[in-house]
Amino acid sequence: MEPIELWYGLINSMMMEQGLFRDLKAVYEKNSPFIAEIIMNSFCPSKCQHCIYAPDFHLYNKNLTQDEWKEAFRVIHDELGLNRFIFDGRAFTEQCIRAIEYLKENFGDVKVGLITDGISIGPFVERLIDFPPDWLDVSVDGLEKEHDLQRNHIGAFRKTFDVLIQLKDSNRFDKINILSCLTTLNIGSILEMIRFLNAKGFKNFFITPVSVLKGYRPDPDLQPQREEFVNFLDEFLITSNTLFDTWLEVDIYEAIYANTIRQLRPQLFNEFMMENDHLELVKAHGNNEVHISYYPLSLTGVREFIVNSDGNIIPPKVVAMGKIPREFVFGNLLELGGKEEKFDQLMSSQAFSFYMSELLSEKALLGRDNGGIPG
């Protein structure tokens, strides 16, 4: 069975917590992650309002040296068997571009993706064109006013747009994706931004509703209200009819958003199908394809192997804490045991409780006792 099918059984189960914990671990034991998510740089000079990283994150999380990262990449590729790497979201630096160059030069089967902003990537555009990642996600959070507001940077939109045109015109990138974080600041601007950039030749758009770690970051007031969110989805589906040869996707990671769709748009939610590690709705409008996907946070580790800037292996969202408590660290990549023991060590760590707590939250919102989800 696929992870999402096993997850479905767990959230609808009548088992006690101990049994749920045991069976969730069994899902992980049978499904190893296939993407290495790399947080290469702990420092970011940007002050984006939607950012989940604590402002003092860099004070508590050192950066590995270039040689240590090379060893980390070898371990990830040769010993753990992962050949997909994503460099995720912090300010782009010289160390990042060197890492991409190193991976592309030394591992023939590796695929590399990059999530970046349009400001810090600017000085490295020519080098990226020489060593292009296999896919590139550039953050654009609405039209000019809303993007600059959410990014806390006047002029950020124009600089980002100029970089996007330079990247596209190079014809060196198989896929340039526009990545947007949906918040109360830009919810009225995202769809117009998509139409604007689609007219400029961009064809891939990914929207993620803002994630909040309760008690930390970002401000929960950035989360759209329930009616506001489903109204956005209604308009999102209609917008696909006005575009050309476009891939549109909303990726949801928080159960609260999935529950909102289930309660306020049940017909839409009933169209979700199970697909590997997530629920997904797919629609085709002309030559456009529309996806709305829900990825349960409790299953993140069957997809993503997250390596922090200091080499520690961590679950998602804990970067909001700044100084990450030891109980949320699986271990350090450069200090794990032999090849056969590595994933076993991770599953036996106390940090696995993060996934269990997310499962309990998902069960409370989406399980049988609260109306259930499509079977």
mmCIF file of C-alpha atoms in Angstrom:
data_model
loop_
_atom_site.group_PDB
_atom_site.id
_atom_site.type_symbol
_atom_site.label_atom_id
_atom_site.label_comp_id
_atom_site.label_asym_id
_atom_site.label_seq_id
_atom_site.Cartn_x
_atom_site.Cartn_y
_atom_site.Cartn_z
ATOM 1 C CA MET A 1 0.000 0.000 0.000
ATOM 2 C CA GLU A 2 1.080 3.571 -0.627
ATOM 3 C CA PRO A 3 1.944 5.809 2.355
ATOM 4 C CA ILE A 4 -1.196 7.909 1.891
ATOM 5 C CA GLU A 5 -3.393 4.814 2.019
ATOM 6 C CA LEU A 6 -1.742 3.725 5.254
ATOM 7 C CA TRP A 7 -2.111 7.263 6.596
ATOM 8 C CA TYR A 8 -5.806 7.198 5.720
ATOM 9 C CA GLY A 9 -6.206 4.037 7.759
ATOM 10 C CA LEU A 10 -4.407 5.599 10.727
ATOM 11 C CA ILE A 11 -6.423 8.820 10.910
ATOM 12 C CA ASN A 12 -9.646 6.799 10.766
ATOM 13 C CA SER A 13 -8.424 4.164 13.198
ATOM 14 C CA MET A 14 -9.877 3.543 16.663
ATOM 15 C CA MET A 15 -6.423 2.508 17.931
ATOM 16 C CA MET A 16 -4.900 4.002 21.034
ATOM 17 C CA GLU A 17 -1.928 6.357 20.663
ATOM 18 C CA GLN A 18 0.635 3.617 21.266
ATOM 19 C CA GLY A 19 -0.724 1.596 18.351
ATOM 20 C CA LEU A 20 -0.813 4.633 16.094
ATOM 21 C CA PHE A 21 2.823 5.396 16.940
ATOM 22 C CA ARG A 22 3.851 1.826 16.143
ATOM 23 C CA ASP A 23 2.016 1.777 12.812
ATOM 24 C CA LEU A 24 3.263 5.219 11.760
ATOM 25 C CA LYS A 25 6.837 4.043 12.344
ATOM 26 C CA ALA A 26 6.040 1.009 10.198
ATOM 27 C CA VAL A 27 5.032 3.346 7.352
ATOM 28 C CA TYR A 28 8.432 5.029 7.621
ATOM 29 C CA GLU A 29 10.317 1.745 7.815
ATOM 30 C CA LYS A 30 8.785 0.703 4.490
ATOM 31 C CA ASN A 31 9.123 4.065 2.736
ATOM 32 C CA SER A 32 12.480 5.828 2.732
ATOM 33 C CA PRO A 33 12.681 9.495 1.666
ATOM 34 C CA PHE A 34 13.686 10.256 -1.901
ATOM 35 C CA ILE A 35 14.487 13.987 -1.783
ATOM 36 C CA ALA A 36 17.329 15.582 0.185
ATOM 37 C CA GLU A 37 16.295 19.070 1.259
ATOM 38 C CA ILE A 38 19.378 21.140 2.014
ATOM 39 C CA ILE A 39 19.375 24.233 4.241
ATOM 40 C CA MET A 40 22.863 25.321 3.268
ATOM 41 C CA ASN A 41 22.932 28.796 4.737
ATOM 42 C CA SER A 42 21.609 29.667 8.191
ATOM 43 C CA PHE A 43 21.729 33.437 7.633
ATOM 44 C CA CYS A 44 19.329 35.445 5.505
ATOM 45 C CA PRO A 45 19.344 39.264 5.375
ATOM 46 C CA SER A 46 15.747 39.406 4.142
ATOM 47 C CA LYS A 47 12.936 40.125 6.586
ATOM 48 C CA CYS A 48 10.002 38.550 4.764
ATOM 49 C CA GLN A 49 6.805 38.633 6.790
ATOM 50 C CA HIS A 50 5.796 35.066 5.860
ATOM 51 C CA CYS A 51 9.185 33.498 6.665
ATOM 52 C CA ILE A 52 9.015 30.616 9.157
ATOM 53 C CA TYR A 53 12.682 30.915 10.181
ATOM 54 C CA ALA A 54 13.336 32.606 13.516
ATOM 55 C CA PRO A 55 15.130 35.983 13.125
ATOM 56 C CA ASP A 56 18.012 34.684 15.268
ATOM 57 C CA PHE A 57 18.225 31.319 13.492
ATOM 58 C CA HIS A 58 21.778 31.973 12.316
ATOM 59 C CA LEU A 59 22.982 32.574 15.873
ATOM 60 C CA TYR A 60 22.208 28.997 16.896
ATOM 61 C CA ASN A 61 22.815 27.090 13.667
ATOM 62 C CA LYS A 62 26.326 27.177 12.257
ATOM 63 C CA ASN A 63 27.177 26.508 8.615
ATOM 64 C CA LEU A 64 29.160 23.465 7.558
ATOM 65 C CA THR A 65 32.344 24.167 5.632
ATOM 66 C CA GLN A 66 32.524 23.484 1.907
ATOM 67 C CA ASP A 67 34.504 20.285 2.543
ATOM 68 C CA GLU A 68 31.988 19.134 5.152
ATOM 69 C CA TRP A 69 29.166 19.679 2.690
ATOM 70 C CA LYS A 70 31.017 17.635 0.077
ATOM 71 C CA GLU A 71 31.209 14.771 2.554
ATOM 72 C CA ALA A 72 27.540 15.272 3.432
ATOM 73 C CA PHE A 73 26.574 15.062 -0.242
ATOM 74 C CA ARG A 74 28.606 11.868 -0.604
ATOM 75 C CA VAL A 75 26.837 10.300 2.372
ATOM 76 C CA ILE A 76 23.416 11.339 1.085
ATOM 77 C CA HIS A 77 24.110 10.021 -2.407
ATOM 78 C CA ASP A 78 26.364 7.001 -1.883
ATOM 79 C CA GLU A 79 25.163 5.679 1.466
ATOM 80 C CA LEU A 80 21.548 6.784 1.678
ATOM 81 C CA GLY A 81 20.882 6.391 -2.035
ATOM 82 C CA LEU A 82 19.225 9.764 -2.638
ATOM 83 C CA ASN A 83 19.842 11.453 -5.968
ATOM 84 C CA ARG A 84 17.419 14.395 -5.815
ATOM 85 C CA PHE A 85 18.590 17.510 -3.990
ATOM 86 C CA ILE A 86 16.650 20.695 -3.223
ATOM 87 C CA PHE A 87 18.412 23.779 -1.935
ATOM 88 C CA ASP A 88 15.731 25.352 0.119
ATOM 89 C CA GLY A 89 14.805 28.911 0.540
ATOM 90 C CA ARG A 90 17.456 30.854 2.520
ATOM 91 C CA ALA A 91 19.546 33.608 0.938
ATOM 92 C CA PHE A 92 21.565 32.339 -2.024
ATOM 93 C CA THR A 93 25.339 32.563 -1.501
ATOM 94 C CA GLU A 94 28.688 31.693 -3.032
ATOM 95 C CA GLN A 95 28.614 28.452 -1.060
ATOM 96 C CA CYS A 96 25.266 27.532 -2.627
ATOM 97 C CA ILE A 97 26.445 28.031 -6.194
ATOM 98 C CA ARG A 98 29.609 26.040 -5.483
ATOM 99 C CA ALA A 99 27.500 23.208 -4.081
ATOM 100 C CA ILE A 100 25.323 23.068 -7.195
ATOM 101 C CA GLU A 101 28.411 23.094 -9.407
ATOM 102 C CA TYR A 102 29.973 20.329 -7.313
ATOM 103 C CA LEU A 103 26.903 18.097 -7.479
ATOM 104 C CA LYS A 104 26.466 18.548 -11.228
ATOM 105 C CA GLU A 105 30.146 17.851 -11.895
ATOM 106 C CA ASN A 106 30.622 14.838 -9.602
ATOM 107 C CA PHE A 107 27.354 12.856 -9.538
ATOM 108 C CA GLY A 108 26.065 11.914 -12.962
ATOM 109 C CA ASP A 109 22.611 10.782 -11.837
ATOM 110 C CA VAL A 110 21.833 13.678 -9.487
ATOM 111 C CA LYS A 111 18.924 16.050 -10.090
ATOM 112 C CA VAL A 112 19.173 19.432 -8.399
ATOM 113 C CA GLY A 113 16.408 21.917 -7.639
ATOM 114 C CA LEU A 114 16.739 25.392 -6.190
ATOM 115 C CA ILE A 115 14.227 27.479 -4.238
ATOM 116 C CA THR A 116 15.352 31.078 -4.157
ATOM 117 C CA ASP A 117 14.328 34.716 -4.008
ATOM 118 C CA GLY A 118 14.946 37.145 -6.844
ATOM 119 C CA ILE A 119 17.307 39.383 -4.883
ATOM 120 C CA SER A 120 20.068 37.204 -3.455
ATOM 121 C CA ILE A 121 20.273 35.167 -6.661
ATOM 122 C CA GLY A 122 21.029 38.282 -8.715
ATOM 123 C CA PRO A 123 24.863 38.229 -8.501
ATOM 124 C CA PHE A 124 24.932 34.538 -9.464
ATOM 125 C CA VAL A 125 22.651 34.492 -12.498
ATOM 126 C CA GLU A 126 25.447 34.040 -15.053
ATOM 127 C CA ARG A 127 26.972 31.152 -13.081
ATOM 128 C CA LEU A 128 23.586 29.506 -12.717
ATOM 129 C CA ILE A 129 23.142 29.775 -16.459
ATOM 130 C CA ASP A 130 26.489 27.959 -16.858
ATOM 131 C CA PHE A 131 25.483 25.230 -14.354
ATOM 132 C CA PRO A 132 21.680 25.303 -14.439
ATOM 133 C CA PRO A 133 19.787 23.310 -11.830
ATOM 134 C CA ASP A 134 17.251 20.841 -13.179
ATOM 135 C CA TRP A 135 14.459 23.025 -11.888
ATOM 136 C CA LEU A 136 14.317 26.473 -10.390
ATOM 137 C CA ASP A 137 11.652 27.891 -8.063
ATOM 138 C CA VAL A 138 11.738 31.679 -7.834
ATOM 139 C CA SER A 139 9.543 33.291 -5.190
ATOM 140 C CA VAL A 140 7.092 35.918 -6.379
ATOM 141 C CA ASP A 141 4.449 36.827 -3.811
ATOM 142 C CA GLY A 142 1.935 38.836 -5.781
ATOM 143 C CA LEU A 143 2.136 41.954 -7.927
ATOM 144 C CA GLU A 144 4.549 44.760 -7.118
ATOM 145 C CA LYS A 145 2.800 46.374 -4.143
ATOM 146 C CA GLU A 146 1.924 43.104 -2.402
ATOM 147 C CA HIS A 147 5.222 41.381 -3.170
ATOM 148 C CA ASP A 148 7.254 44.293 -1.802
ATOM 149 C CA LEU A 149 5.018 44.483 1.283
ATOM 150 C CA GLN A 150 5.299 40.779 2.066
ATOM 151 C CA ARG A 151 9.035 40.858 1.400
ATOM 152 C CA ASN A 152 9.569 44.065 3.421
ATOM 153 C CA HIS A 153 11.695 45.328 0.540
ATOM 154 C CA ILE A 154 10.692 48.201 -1.720
ATOM 155 C CA GLY A 155 11.841 47.419 -5.260
ATOM 156 C CA ALA A 156 12.012 43.647 -4.686
ATOM 157 C CA PHE A 157 9.389 42.878 -7.331
ATOM 158 C CA ARG A 158 11.122 44.807 -10.096
ATOM 159 C CA LYS A 159 14.489 43.241 -9.315
ATOM 160 C CA THR A 160 12.931 39.790 -9.213
ATOM 161 C CA PHE A 161 11.126 40.334 -12.497
ATOM 162 C CA ASP A 162 14.349 41.456 -14.200
ATOM 163 C CA VAL A 163 16.123 38.310 -12.959
ATOM 164 C CA LEU A 164 13.265 36.108 -14.158
ATOM 165 C CA ILE A 165 13.439 37.559 -17.660
ATOM 166 C CA GLN A 166 17.213 37.080 -17.732
ATOM 167 C CA LEU A 167 16.860 33.452 -16.670
ATOM 168 C CA LYS A 168 14.083 32.712 -19.156
ATOM 169 C CA ASP A 169 15.794 34.397 -22.067
ATOM 170 C CA SER A 170 18.926 32.283 -21.516
ATOM 171 C CA ASN A 171 16.972 29.184 -22.635
ATOM 172 C CA ARG A 172 19.168 27.157 -20.270
ATOM 173 C CA PHE A 173 16.503 26.055 -17.824
ATOM 174 C CA ASP A 174 14.164 23.158 -18.452
ATOM 175 C CA LYS A 175 11.740 24.468 -15.873
ATOM 176 C CA ILE A 176 11.378 27.825 -14.140
ATOM 177 C CA ASN A 177 8.616 27.718 -11.540
ATOM 178 C CA ILE A 178 6.991 30.699 -9.874
ATOM 179 C CA LEU A 179 6.553 29.929 -6.186
ATOM 180 C CA SER A 180 4.161 31.985 -4.044
ATOM 181 C CA CYS A 181 3.342 31.911 -0.343
ATOM 182 C CA LEU A 182 -0.343 32.722 0.059
ATOM 183 C CA THR A 183 -1.133 35.110 2.925
ATOM 184 C CA THR A 184 -3.695 37.720 3.917
ATOM 185 C CA LEU A 185 -1.327 40.307 2.424
ATOM 186 C CA ASN A 186 -1.344 38.979 -1.134
ATOM 187 C CA ILE A 187 -4.450 36.821 -1.487
ATOM 188 C CA GLY A 188 -6.069 39.487 -3.655
ATOM 189 C CA SER A 189 -3.014 39.819 -5.913
ATOM 190 C CA ILE A 190 -1.719 36.294 -6.607
ATOM 191 C CA LEU A 191 -4.067 35.422 -9.459
ATOM 192 C CA GLU A 192 -3.441 38.712 -11.255
ATOM 193 C CA MET A 193 0.294 38.091 -10.843
ATOM 194 C CA ILE A 194 -0.137 34.662 -12.457
ATOM 195 C CA ARG A 195 -1.939 36.212 -15.434
ATOM 196 C CA PHE A 196 0.759 38.875 -15.749
ATOM 197 C CA LEU A 197 3.683 36.440 -15.677
ATOM 198 C CA ASN A 198 1.927 33.917 -17.897
ATOM 199 C CA ALA A 199 1.607 36.632 -20.532
ATOM 200 C CA LYS A 200 5.396 37.088 -20.240
ATOM 201 C CA GLY A 201 5.972 33.406 -21.025
ATOM 202 C CA PHE A 202 6.077 31.747 -17.583
ATOM 203 C CA LYS A 203 4.063 28.555 -17.425
ATOM 204 C CA ASN A 204 4.516 26.903 -14.023
ATOM 205 C CA PHE A 205 2.973 28.311 -10.850
ATOM 206 C CA PHE A 206 3.003 26.793 -7.359
ATOM 207 C CA ILE A 207 1.106 28.375 -4.466
ATOM 208 C CA THR A 208 1.516 27.341 -0.836
ATOM 209 C CA PRO A 209 -0.705 28.721 1.949
ATOM 210 C CA VAL A 210 1.440 30.086 4.755
ATOM 211 C CA SER A 211 2.530 27.626 7.465
ATOM 212 C CA VAL A 212 2.703 28.655 11.105
ATOM 213 C CA LEU A 213 4.401 26.888 13.998
ATOM 214 C CA LYS A 214 2.136 27.748 16.905
ATOM 215 C CA GLY A 215 3.868 29.961 19.440
ATOM 216 C CA TYR A 216 6.692 30.823 17.046
ATOM 217 C CA ARG A 217 6.591 32.106 13.465
ATOM 218 C CA PRO A 218 5.203 33.568 11.316
ATOM 219 C CA ASP A 219 2.351 35.745 12.563
ATOM 220 C CA PRO A 220 -0.867 33.652 12.540
ATOM 221 C CA ASP A 221 -2.745 36.733 11.302
ATOM 222 C CA LEU A 222 -1.128 36.001 7.920
ATOM 223 C CA GLN A 223 -3.281 32.877 7.572
ATOM 224 C CA PRO A 224 -6.307 33.551 5.341
ATOM 225 C CA GLN A 225 -9.696 33.167 6.960
ATOM 226 C CA ARG A 226 -11.703 30.083 6.015
ATOM 227 C CA GLU A 227 -14.134 31.743 3.587
ATOM 228 C CA GLU A 228 -11.335 33.848 2.130
ATOM 229 C CA PHE A 229 -9.275 30.729 1.425
ATOM 230 C CA VAL A 230 -12.002 28.698 -0.304
ATOM 231 C CA ASN A 231 -13.085 31.735 -2.315
ATOM 232 C CA PHE A 232 -9.500 31.995 -3.500
ATOM 233 C CA LEU A 233 -9.599 28.346 -4.600
ATOM 234 C CA ASP A 234 -12.840 28.998 -6.510
ATOM 235 C CA GLU A 235 -11.201 31.885 -8.373
ATOM 236 C CA PHE A 236 -8.018 29.853 -8.843
ATOM 237 C CA LEU A 237 -9.942 27.160 -10.712
ATOM 238 C CA ILE A 238 -11.685 29.739 -12.894
ATOM 239 C CA THR A 239 -8.387 31.527 -13.629
ATOM 240 C CA SER A 240 -7.022 28.445 -15.384
ATOM 241 C CA ASN A 241 -9.430 29.118 -18.266
ATOM 242 C CA THR A 242 -7.733 32.445 -18.978
ATOM 243 C CA LEU A 243 -4.155 31.145 -19.296
ATOM 244 C CA PHE A 244 -2.070 29.447 -21.965
ATOM 245 C CA ASP A 245 -0.247 26.108 -21.671
ATOM 246 C CA THR A 246 0.089 26.451 -17.908
ATOM 247 C CA TRP A 247 0.621 24.215 -14.885
ATOM 248 C CA LEU A 248 -1.146 25.600 -11.813
ATOM 249 C CA GLU A 249 -0.749 23.990 -8.398
ATOM 250 C CA VAL A 250 -1.789 24.726 -4.841
ATOM 251 C CA ASP A 251 0.238 22.679 -2.347
ATOM 252 C CA ILE A 252 -1.263 22.452 1.145
ATOM 253 C CA TYR A 253 0.732 21.160 4.115
ATOM 254 C CA GLU A 254 -1.441 22.194 7.048
ATOM 255 C CA ALA A 255 -4.456 20.059 8.008
ATOM 256 C CA ILE A 256 -6.391 23.198 8.911
ATOM 257 C CA TYR A 257 -6.578 24.207 5.222
ATOM 258 C CA ALA A 258 -7.580 20.699 4.119
ATOM 259 C CA ASN A 259 -10.278 20.685 6.772
ATOM 260 C CA THR A 260 -11.547 24.050 5.542
ATOM 261 C CA ILE A 261 -11.985 22.654 2.029
ATOM 262 C CA ARG A 262 -13.674 19.533 3.418
ATOM 263 C CA GLN A 263 -16.175 21.593 5.414
ATOM 264 C CA LEU A 264 -16.838 24.535 3.090
ATOM 265 C CA ARG A 265 -16.319 22.947 -0.348
ATOM 266 C CA PRO A 266 -17.220 19.262 0.224
ATOM 267 C CA GLN A 267 -17.882 18.599 -3.460
ATOM 268 C CA LEU A 268 -14.388 19.801 -4.294
ATOM 269 C CA PHE A 269 -12.848 17.795 -1.479
ATOM 270 C CA ASN A 270 -14.619 14.638 -2.629
ATOM 271 C CA GLU A 271 -12.656 14.847 -5.884
ATOM 272 C CA PHE A 272 -9.316 14.392 -4.079
ATOM 273 C CA MET A 273 -7.634 11.075 -4.846
ATOM 274 C CA MET A 274 -4.843 9.271 -2.998
ATOM 275 C CA GLU A 275 -1.474 9.547 -4.724
ATOM 276 C CA ASN A 276 1.684 8.109 -3.097
ATOM 277 C CA ASP A 277 2.182 10.419 -0.078
ATOM 278 C CA HIS A 278 -0.607 12.960 -0.623
ATOM 279 C CA LEU A 279 -4.192 13.676 -1.653
ATOM 280 C CA GLU A 280 -4.576 15.342 -5.031
ATOM 281 C CA LEU A 281 -7.246 16.878 -7.212
ATOM 282 C CA VAL A 282 -6.437 17.240 -10.922
ATOM 283 C CA LYS A 283 -8.411 19.152 -13.511
ATOM 284 C CA ALA A 284 -7.654 19.980 -17.143
ATOM 285 C CA HIS A 285 -8.921 23.179 -18.752
ATOM 286 C CA GLY A 286 -7.897 23.304 -22.402
ATOM 287 C CA ASN A 287 -4.105 23.017 -22.480
ATOM 288 C CA ASN A 288 -3.840 24.016 -18.807
ATOM 289 C CA GLU A 289 -3.532 21.563 -15.925
ATOM 290 C CA VAL A 290 -4.675 22.407 -12.401
ATOM 291 C CA HIS A 291 -3.630 20.574 -9.226
ATOM 292 C CA ILE A 292 -4.691 21.036 -5.614
ATOM 293 C CA SER A 293 -2.682 18.771 -3.320
ATOM 294 C CA TYR A 294 -2.639 18.092 0.406
ATOM 295 C CA TYR A 295 0.610 16.700 1.836
ATOM 296 C CA PRO A 296 0.105 15.590 5.482
ATOM 297 C CA LEU A 297 2.981 16.853 7.626
ATOM 298 C CA SER A 298 3.057 13.500 9.427
ATOM 299 C CA LEU A 299 4.305 11.938 6.163
ATOM 300 C CA THR A 300 6.935 14.576 5.342
ATOM 301 C CA GLY A 301 9.762 12.217 6.276
ATOM 302 C CA VAL A 302 8.764 9.567 3.729
ATOM 303 C CA ARG A 303 9.416 12.184 1.043
ATOM 304 C CA GLU A 304 11.990 14.657 2.360
ATOM 305 C CA PHE A 305 15.287 14.126 4.171
ATOM 306 C CA ILE A 306 15.909 17.576 5.675
ATOM 307 C CA VAL A 307 19.518 18.504 6.455
ATOM 308 C CA ASN A 308 20.067 21.708 8.404
ATOM 309 C CA SER A 309 22.983 24.086 7.808
ATOM 310 C CA ASP A 310 24.960 22.420 10.643
ATOM 311 C CA GLY A 311 24.452 18.893 9.277
ATOM 312 C CA ASN A 312 21.672 18.020 11.726
ATOM 313 C CA ILE A 313 18.716 16.071 10.354
ATOM 314 C CA ILE A 314 15.459 17.729 11.381
ATOM 315 C CA PRO A 315 11.691 17.533 10.819
ATOM 316 C CA PRO A 316 9.872 20.400 9.063
ATOM 317 C CA LYS A 317 8.884 23.688 10.696
ATOM 318 C CA VAL A 318 11.195 23.450 13.730
ATOM 319 C CA VAL A 319 13.406 26.156 12.170
ATOM 320 C CA ALA A 320 10.820 28.587 13.580
ATOM 321 C CA MET A 321 12.275 27.895 17.029
ATOM 322 C CA GLY A 322 15.684 29.374 16.219
ATOM 323 C CA LYS A 323 17.598 27.222 18.669
ATOM 324 C CA ILE A 324 16.219 23.800 17.799
ATOM 325 C CA PRO A 325 15.803 21.612 20.916
ATOM 326 C CA ARG A 326 17.725 18.335 20.920
ATOM 327 C CA GLU A 327 14.466 16.390 21.040
ATOM 328 C CA PHE A 328 13.691 17.666 17.544
ATOM 329 C CA VAL A 329 17.031 16.608 16.043
ATOM 330 C CA PHE A 330 17.309 13.117 14.562
ATOM 331 C CA GLY A 331 21.102 13.224 14.641
ATOM 332 C CA ASN A 332 23.941 14.677 12.626
ATOM 333 C CA LEU A 333 24.447 13.402 9.098
ATOM 334 C CA LEU A 334 28.238 13.259 9.520
ATOM 335 C CA GLU A 335 28.016 11.281 12.763
ATOM 336 C CA LEU A 336 25.560 8.523 11.893
ATOM 337 C CA GLY A 337 26.605 4.872 11.900
ATOM 338 C CA GLY A 338 27.101 2.509 8.976
ATOM 339 C CA LYS A 339 25.010 2.442 5.828
ATOM 340 C CA GLU A 340 22.528 -0.183 6.970
ATOM 341 C CA GLU A 341 21.925 1.558 10.291
ATOM 342 C CA LYS A 342 21.318 5.126 9.176
ATOM 343 C CA PHE A 343 17.558 5.141 8.614
ATOM 344 C CA ASP A 344 17.018 2.819 11.597
ATOM 345 C CA GLN A 345 18.829 5.346 13.780
ATOM 346 C CA LEU A 346 16.590 8.121 12.544
ATOM 347 C CA MET A 347 13.387 6.221 13.260
ATOM 348 C CA SER A 348 14.505 5.366 16.777
ATOM 349 C CA SER A 349 15.191 9.028 17.575
ATOM 350 C CA GLN A 350 12.996 11.005 19.960
ATOM 351 C CA ALA A 351 12.492 13.507 17.135
ATOM 352 C CA PHE A 352 10.133 11.059 15.449
ATOM 353 C CA SER A 353 7.537 12.254 17.960
ATOM 354 C CA PHE A 354 7.167 15.369 15.767
ATOM 355 C CA TYR A 355 5.507 13.274 13.064
ATOM 356 C CA MET A 356 3.354 11.530 15.637
ATOM 357 C CA SER A 357 2.064 14.836 17.042
ATOM 358 C CA GLU A 358 1.194 15.948 13.506
ATOM 359 C CA LEU A 359 -0.664 12.679 12.903
ATOM 360 C CA LEU A 360 -2.761 13.245 16.018
ATOM 361 C CA SER A 361 -3.612 16.772 14.837
ATOM 362 C CA GLU A 362 -4.559 15.455 11.391
ATOM 363 C CA LYS A 363 -6.658 12.725 12.956
ATOM 364 C CA ALA A 364 -8.496 15.288 15.085
ATOM 365 C CA LEU A 365 -9.297 17.507 12.091
ATOM 366 C CA LEU A 366 -9.759 15.004 9.273
ATOM 367 C CA GLY A 367 -10.457 11.616 10.849
ATOM 368 C CA ARG A 368 -13.678 9.666 11.094
ATOM 369 C CA ASP A 369 -14.731 11.432 14.294
ATOM 370 C CA ASN A 370 -14.742 14.744 12.430
ATOM 371 C CA GLY A 371 -16.500 13.662 9.259
ATOM 372 C CA GLY A 372 -13.679 11.790 7.531
ATOM 373 C CA ILE A 373 -12.135 12.221 4.101
ATOM 374 C CA PRO A 374 -12.767 10.534 0.741
ATOM 375 C CA GLY A 375 -11.984 6.806 0.746
#
